[in-house]
Short mmCIF file of C-alpha atoms in Angstrom, two decimals:
data_model
loop_
_atom_site.label_atom_id
_atom_site.label_comp_id
_atom_site.label_asym_id
_atom_site.label_seq_id
_atom_site.Cartn_x
_atom_site.Cartn_y
_atom_site.Cartn_z
CA MET Z 123 4.77 -8.14 31.47
CA ALA Z 124 3.15 -8.81 28.09
CA TYR Z 125 -0.08 -7.16 29.23
CA LEU Z 126 1.77 -4.11 30.56
CA ARG Z 127 3.59 -3.80 27.25
CA GLY Z 128 0.30 -4.19 25.42
CA LEU Z 129 -1.30 -1.45 27.51
CA LEU Z 130 1.58 0.93 26.87
CA ARG Z 131 1.40 0.20 23.14
CA PHE Z 132 -2.32 0.82 23.07
CA VAL Z 133 -2.08 4.13 24.94
CA ALA Z 134 0.88 5.35 22.87
CA SER Z 135 -0.75 4.43 19.56
CA ALA Z 136 -4.05 6.05 20.58
CA LEU Z 137 -2.27 9.30 21.44
CA ILE Z 138 -0.37 9.24 18.15
CA VAL Z 139 -3.49 8.55 16.09
CA GLY Z 140 -5.40 11.31 17.88
CA GLY Z 141 -2.60 13.85 17.51
CA VAL Z 142 -1.94 13.07 13.85
CA THR Z 143 -5.65 13.14 13.01
CA LEU Z 144 -6.01 16.58 14.58
CA ALA Z 145 -2.90 17.88 12.82
CA ILE Z 146 -4.05 16.62 9.41
CA ILE Z 147 -7.53 18.12 9.78
CA LEU Z 148 -6.15 21.50 10.86
CA LEU Z 149 -3.43 21.62 8.22
CA SER Z 150 -5.63 20.38 5.38
CA TRP Z 151 -6.81 23.96 4.85
CA ILE Z 152 -3.27 25.20 4.21
CA PRO Z 153 -2.31 24.92 0.49
CA VAL Z 154 1.39 24.40 1.21
CA LYS Z 155 3.23 21.68 -0.71
CA VAL Z 156 6.51 19.95 0.09
CA ARG Z 157 8.16 18.16 -2.85
CA GLY Z 158 4.92 18.55 -4.76
CA VAL Z 159 2.80 16.94 -2.02
CA ARG Z 160 0.45 18.72 0.37
CA PHE Z 161 1.96 19.30 3.79
CA SER Z 162 -1.05 17.70 5.48
CA ALA Z 163 -0.30 14.50 3.57
CA TRP Z 164 3.27 14.49 4.87
CA CYS Z 165 1.81 14.65 8.39
CA PHE Z 166 0.19 11.30 7.68
CA SER Z 167 3.54 9.73 6.72
CA LEU Z 168 5.22 11.21 9.79
CA GLY Z 169 2.41 9.81 11.90
CA VAL Z 170 2.89 6.36 10.37
CA ARG Z 171 6.60 6.49 11.23
CA ALA Z 172 5.65 7.12 14.86
CA LEU Z 173 2.71 4.72 15.01
CA MET Z 174 4.36 1.58 13.68
CA PRO Z 175 7.18 1.48 16.27
CA SER Z 176 4.65 2.20 19.02
CA LEU Z 177 2.86 -1.00 17.98
CA GLY Z 178 6.09 -2.99 17.89
CA LEU Z 179 6.23 -3.13 14.10
CA ARG Z 180 9.63 -2.37 12.59
CA PHE Z 181 9.64 -1.15 8.99
CA GLU Z 182 12.43 -2.27 6.65
CA CYS Z 183 12.89 -1.52 2.96
CA THR Z 184 15.56 -2.92 0.65
CA ASP Z 185 15.75 0.21 -1.52
CA CYS Z 186 13.90 3.26 -0.23
CA GLN Z 187 15.03 5.56 -3.03
CA ARG Z 188 13.47 3.40 -5.75
CA ILE Z 189 10.11 3.94 -4.11
CA VAL Z 190 10.55 7.60 -3.20
CA GLN Z 191 11.71 8.51 -6.71
CA HIS Z 192 9.15 6.45 -8.64
CA ARG Z 193 6.45 8.21 -10.66
CA GLY Z 194 3.38 6.33 -11.81
CA PHE Z 195 1.68 3.32 -10.20
CA VAL Z 196 2.90 1.11 -7.36
CA LEU Z 197 1.42 -2.41 -7.40
CA SER Z 198 1.74 -4.82 -4.49
CA ASN Z 199 0.30 -7.90 -2.84
CA HIS Z 200 -2.34 -7.14 -0.19
CA VAL Z 201 -1.82 -8.91 3.13
CA SER Z 202 -3.28 -6.74 5.87
CA PHE Z 203 -5.15 -3.55 6.67
CA PHE Z 204 -1.69 -2.30 7.74
CA ASP Z 205 -0.53 -2.34 4.10
CA THR Z 206 -1.62 1.25 3.52
CA LEU Z 207 0.53 2.32 6.47
CA VAL Z 208 3.47 0.35 5.13
CA MET Z 209 3.11 2.04 1.74
CA ALA Z 210 2.80 5.49 3.32
CA TYR Z 211 5.85 5.09 5.57
CA LEU Z 212 8.34 6.61 3.12
CA LEU Z 213 6.07 9.15 1.45
CA PRO Z 214 2.35 9.94 1.35
CA MET Z 215 1.28 7.88 -1.64
CA ARG Z 216 -2.22 8.12 -3.06
CA PHE Z 217 -4.74 5.34 -2.58
CA VAL Z 218 -8.06 4.38 -4.14
CA ALA Z 219 -11.04 4.05 -1.77
CA LYS Z 220 -14.76 3.48 -2.12
CA ALA Z 221 -16.79 6.68 -2.36
CA GLU Z 222 -18.57 6.31 0.99
CA VAL Z 223 -15.25 6.56 2.86
CA GLU Z 224 -15.19 10.27 2.03
CA LYS Z 225 -18.28 10.77 4.22
CA TRP Z 226 -16.91 8.94 7.26
CA PRO Z 227 -16.16 11.26 10.21
CA PHE Z 228 -12.44 12.07 10.56
CA ILE Z 229 -11.35 9.17 8.32
CA GLY Z 230 -12.90 10.83 5.28
CA GLN Z 231 -11.19 14.12 6.06
CA ILE Z 232 -7.84 12.40 6.53
CA ALA Z 233 -8.26 10.46 3.29
CA SER Z 234 -9.17 13.63 1.39
CA ALA Z 235 -6.23 15.54 2.85
CA THR Z 236 -3.81 12.80 1.79
CA GLY Z 237 -4.98 12.76 -1.84
CA THR Z 238 -7.14 9.61 -1.80
CA LEU Z 239 -9.14 8.91 -4.97
CA PHE Z 240 -12.77 8.17 -4.11
CA VAL Z 241 -14.54 5.91 -6.60
CA ASP Z 242 -17.97 4.30 -6.78
CA ARG Z 243 -17.50 0.54 -6.57
CA SER Z 244 -21.10 -0.30 -5.70
CA ASP Z 245 -22.15 -0.87 -9.32
CA LYS Z 246 -20.03 -3.10 -11.53
CA SER Z 247 -21.30 -1.17 -14.55
CA ASN Z 248 -19.33 1.82 -13.24
CA ARG Z 249 -15.99 0.08 -13.75
CA ASN Z 250 -15.22 2.11 -16.86
CA THR Z 251 -15.99 5.30 -14.94
CA VAL Z 252 -13.66 4.22 -12.15
CA ARG Z 253 -10.90 3.48 -14.62
CA ARG Z 254 -11.33 6.90 -16.21
CA GLN Z 255 -11.08 8.52 -12.78
CA VAL Z 256 -7.84 6.72 -12.01
CA ALA Z 257 -6.46 7.38 -15.49
CA ASN Z 258 -7.25 11.10 -15.26
CA ALA Z 259 -5.66 11.28 -11.81
CA ILE Z 260 -2.39 9.68 -12.93
CA ARG Z 261 -2.28 11.79 -16.10
CA GLY Z 262 -2.81 14.91 -14.02
CA SER Z 263 0.05 14.06 -11.67
CA GLN Z 264 2.43 11.11 -11.63
CA TYR Z 265 3.68 12.02 -8.15
CA PRO Z 266 3.11 10.89 -5.53
CA PRO Z 267 2.47 7.41 -6.96
CA ILE Z 268 -0.96 5.80 -6.87
CA VAL Z 269 -0.98 2.49 -4.99
CA ILE Z 270 -3.13 -0.34 -6.35
CA PHE Z 271 -3.50 -3.83 -4.89
CA PRO Z 272 -4.27 -6.00 -7.96
CA GLU Z 273 -5.58 -8.89 -5.87
CA GLY Z 274 -8.57 -6.68 -5.10
CA THR Z 275 -8.89 -7.77 -1.47
CA ARG Z 276 -6.77 -8.67 1.54
CA ASN Z 277 -5.13 -12.07 1.22
CA PRO Z 278 -2.86 -13.32 4.04
CA LEU Z 279 -2.40 -16.74 2.38
CA ASP Z 280 0.90 -17.87 0.89
CA THR Z 281 -0.61 -18.13 -2.60
CA LEU Z 282 -1.49 -14.89 -4.36
CA LEU Z 283 -4.98 -14.43 -5.72
CA PRO Z 284 -5.31 -13.85 -9.48
CA PHE Z 285 -4.45 -10.26 -10.33
CA ARG Z 286 -7.27 -8.17 -11.76
CA TYR Z 287 -6.20 -6.62 -15.01
CA GLY Z 288 -8.04 -3.27 -14.79
CA VAL Z 289 -5.02 -1.35 -13.55
CA PHE Z 290 -2.91 -2.87 -16.30
CA GLU Z 291 -5.40 -1.60 -18.89
CA ILE Z 292 -5.05 1.86 -17.36
CA ALA Z 293 -1.26 1.61 -17.39
CA ILE Z 294 -1.33 0.66 -21.08
CA ASP Z 295 -3.78 3.42 -22.01
CA THR Z 296 -1.79 6.08 -20.14
CA GLU Z 297 1.63 4.58 -20.95
CA MET Z 298 2.36 4.85 -17.25
CA PRO Z 299 5.15 2.79 -15.63
CA TYR Z 300 4.38 0.71 -12.58
CA LEU Z 301 6.68 -0.45 -9.81
CA LEU Z 302 6.02 -3.95 -8.50
CA CYS Z 303 6.54 -4.40 -4.76
CA ALA Z 304 6.29 -7.24 -2.25
CA ILE Z 305 5.02 -6.73 1.30
CA HIS Z 306 5.94 -9.39 3.84
CA TYR Z 307 5.16 -9.46 7.57
CA GLU Z 308 7.38 -11.47 9.86
CA GLU Z 309 4.25 -12.42 11.82
CA THR Z 310 1.46 -12.41 9.27
CA ASP Z 311 -1.11 -14.07 11.54
CA SER Z 312 -0.78 -11.33 14.15
CA MET Z 313 -1.23 -8.48 11.69
CA THR Z 314 -4.39 -9.57 9.88
CA TRP Z 315 -8.10 -9.54 10.53
CA HIS Z 316 -8.87 -13.26 10.64
CA SER Z 317 -12.56 -13.06 9.73
CA ARG Z 318 -15.54 -10.73 9.52
CA ASN Z 319 -16.82 -12.32 12.72
CA GLU Z 320 -13.75 -11.29 14.69
CA GLY Z 321 -14.32 -8.24 16.88
CA VAL Z 322 -12.16 -5.14 16.61
CA LEU Z 323 -11.07 -5.43 20.25
CA THR Z 324 -9.89 -9.01 19.66
CA THR Z 325 -7.80 -7.86 16.71
CA VAL Z 326 -6.33 -4.91 18.62
CA LYS Z 327 -5.50 -7.13 21.59
CA ARG Z 328 -3.64 -9.60 19.38
CA ILE Z 329 -1.63 -6.81 17.75
CA VAL Z 330 -0.55 -5.02 20.93
CA LEU Z 331 0.29 -8.22 22.87
CA ARG Z 332 2.55 -9.81 20.26
CA ASP Z 333 6.36 -9.58 20.28
CA THR Z 334 8.12 -6.93 18.22
CA SER Z 335 8.29 -7.99 14.59
CA ARG Z 336 9.31 -6.66 11.19
CA VAL Z 337 7.52 -5.79 7.99
CA TRP Z 338 9.44 -5.62 4.73
CA LEU Z 339 8.65 -3.52 1.70
CA VAL Z 340 10.66 -4.83 -1.24
CA PRO Z 341 10.64 -2.90 -4.55
CA LEU Z 342 11.09 -5.30 -7.46
CA GLU Z 343 10.62 -4.52 -11.17
CA VAL Z 344 9.61 -1.32 -12.93
CA VAL Z 345 7.54 -2.15 -16.00
CA GLN Z 346 6.93 0.32 -18.82
CA PRO Z 347 3.84 -0.92 -20.70
CA ARG Z 348 3.46 -0.54 -24.45
CA ALA Z 349 0.35 0.24 -26.45
CA ASP Z 350 0.23 -3.29 -27.93
CA ASP Z 351 0.58 -5.10 -24.59
CA ASP Z 352 -2.06 -7.56 -23.40
CA PRO Z 353 -3.30 -6.52 -19.92
CA THR Z 354 -4.04 -10.11 -18.92
CA GLU Z 355 -0.46 -11.11 -19.72
CA LEU Z 356 0.92 -8.15 -17.79
CA ALA Z 357 -1.25 -9.13 -14.82
CA ALA Z 358 0.02 -12.72 -14.94
CA GLN Z 359 3.63 -11.57 -15.21
CA ALA Z 360 3.24 -9.16 -12.29
CA ARG Z 361 1.71 -11.91 -10.16
CA GLU Z 362 4.60 -14.21 -11.05
CA ILE Z 363 7.28 -11.66 -10.17
CA ILE Z 364 5.73 -10.80 -6.80
CA GLY Z 365 4.96 -14.46 -6.04
CA VAL Z 366 8.54 -15.57 -6.72
CA ALA Z 367 9.86 -12.77 -4.52
CA LEU Z 368 7.55 -13.65 -1.63
CA ASN Z 369 8.49 -17.33 -1.81
CA GLU Z 370 12.18 -16.39 -1.61
CA ILE Z 371 11.60 -14.11 1.36
CA ARG Z 372 9.62 -16.78 3.23
CA ALA Z 373 12.22 -19.45 2.49
CA THR Z 374 15.27 -17.41 3.49
CA ASN Z 375 13.85 -14.71 5.79
CA ASP Z 376 16.07 -12.41 3.73
CA PRO Z 377 14.34 -9.77 1.56
CA ALA Z 378 17.55 -9.18 -0.38
CA SER Z 379 17.30 -12.74 -1.72
CA ALA Z 380 14.17 -11.74 -3.63
CA LEU Z 381 16.25 -9.30 -5.64
CA ARG Z 382 18.74 -12.00 -6.60
CA LYS Z 383 16.12 -14.50 -7.77
CA PRO Z 384 16.08 -14.71 -11.58
CA ILE Z 385 12.77 -14.31 -13.37
CA ARG Z 386 11.73 -15.53 -16.78
CA ASN Z 387 12.56 -13.34 -19.75
CA GLY Z 388 8.96 -12.40 -20.40
CA SER Z 389 8.81 -10.63 -17.07
CA GLN Z 390 11.90 -8.52 -17.47
CA GLN Z 391 11.84 -4.80 -16.92
CA ARG Z 392 11.05 -2.78 -20.02
CA ARG Z 393 12.02 0.80 -20.59
CA PRO Z 394 10.48 3.37 -22.92
#
């Protein structure tokens, strides 16, 4: 029975991915916007809403409106390659990708159509250029939000990696608010790529054969940075807030508990 379910999931998800990809490519030439976002980008979000259930992954969010209405940056922990789908479930947010992705067949076209920012990460000396690109993009349009994963890489472990402070420097320079979020998978091991040596088919097989599970997107604090803020302190505070929330969710299996957990005064929300 598990293998039959896995086969059905695989076929359904393949059809959805193929159909959505075709729709995005065809509609990317049409300059129509819905709520300030290109229609082709909305097709991506609609596709995500169909794809995740087909894979047995149920999306839950404690406060959808806080995310949909936010303008600026969205910062979150980075657990899985599914995180971009989780973030795009409610609305087609913008992401930052390495420049070569733009040249990939189909994927590059989809990324371009959904407003992805392509940056050159190959040379560390280009970091200032990358930051200027992101800063110019957020100044040009605060909506939809730009998603950044401050850990800098996928990390399925219980302990968060140190947050890189580049995005916090950008937030300070642009005086742009950022919404901190926590992503938690009910079955983290099933939804991650275990190692570079693991084949794609092995990963796909594990995903389609597992039982239905949930993924939670929990919006936490909105922080309005000030010109005199220290980016390293903001990074540490953001890591603390998200870490405390994730620990609460893991301990109680209740995302709402993360919203009730008190945080230290230095990490409190600040308004303009």
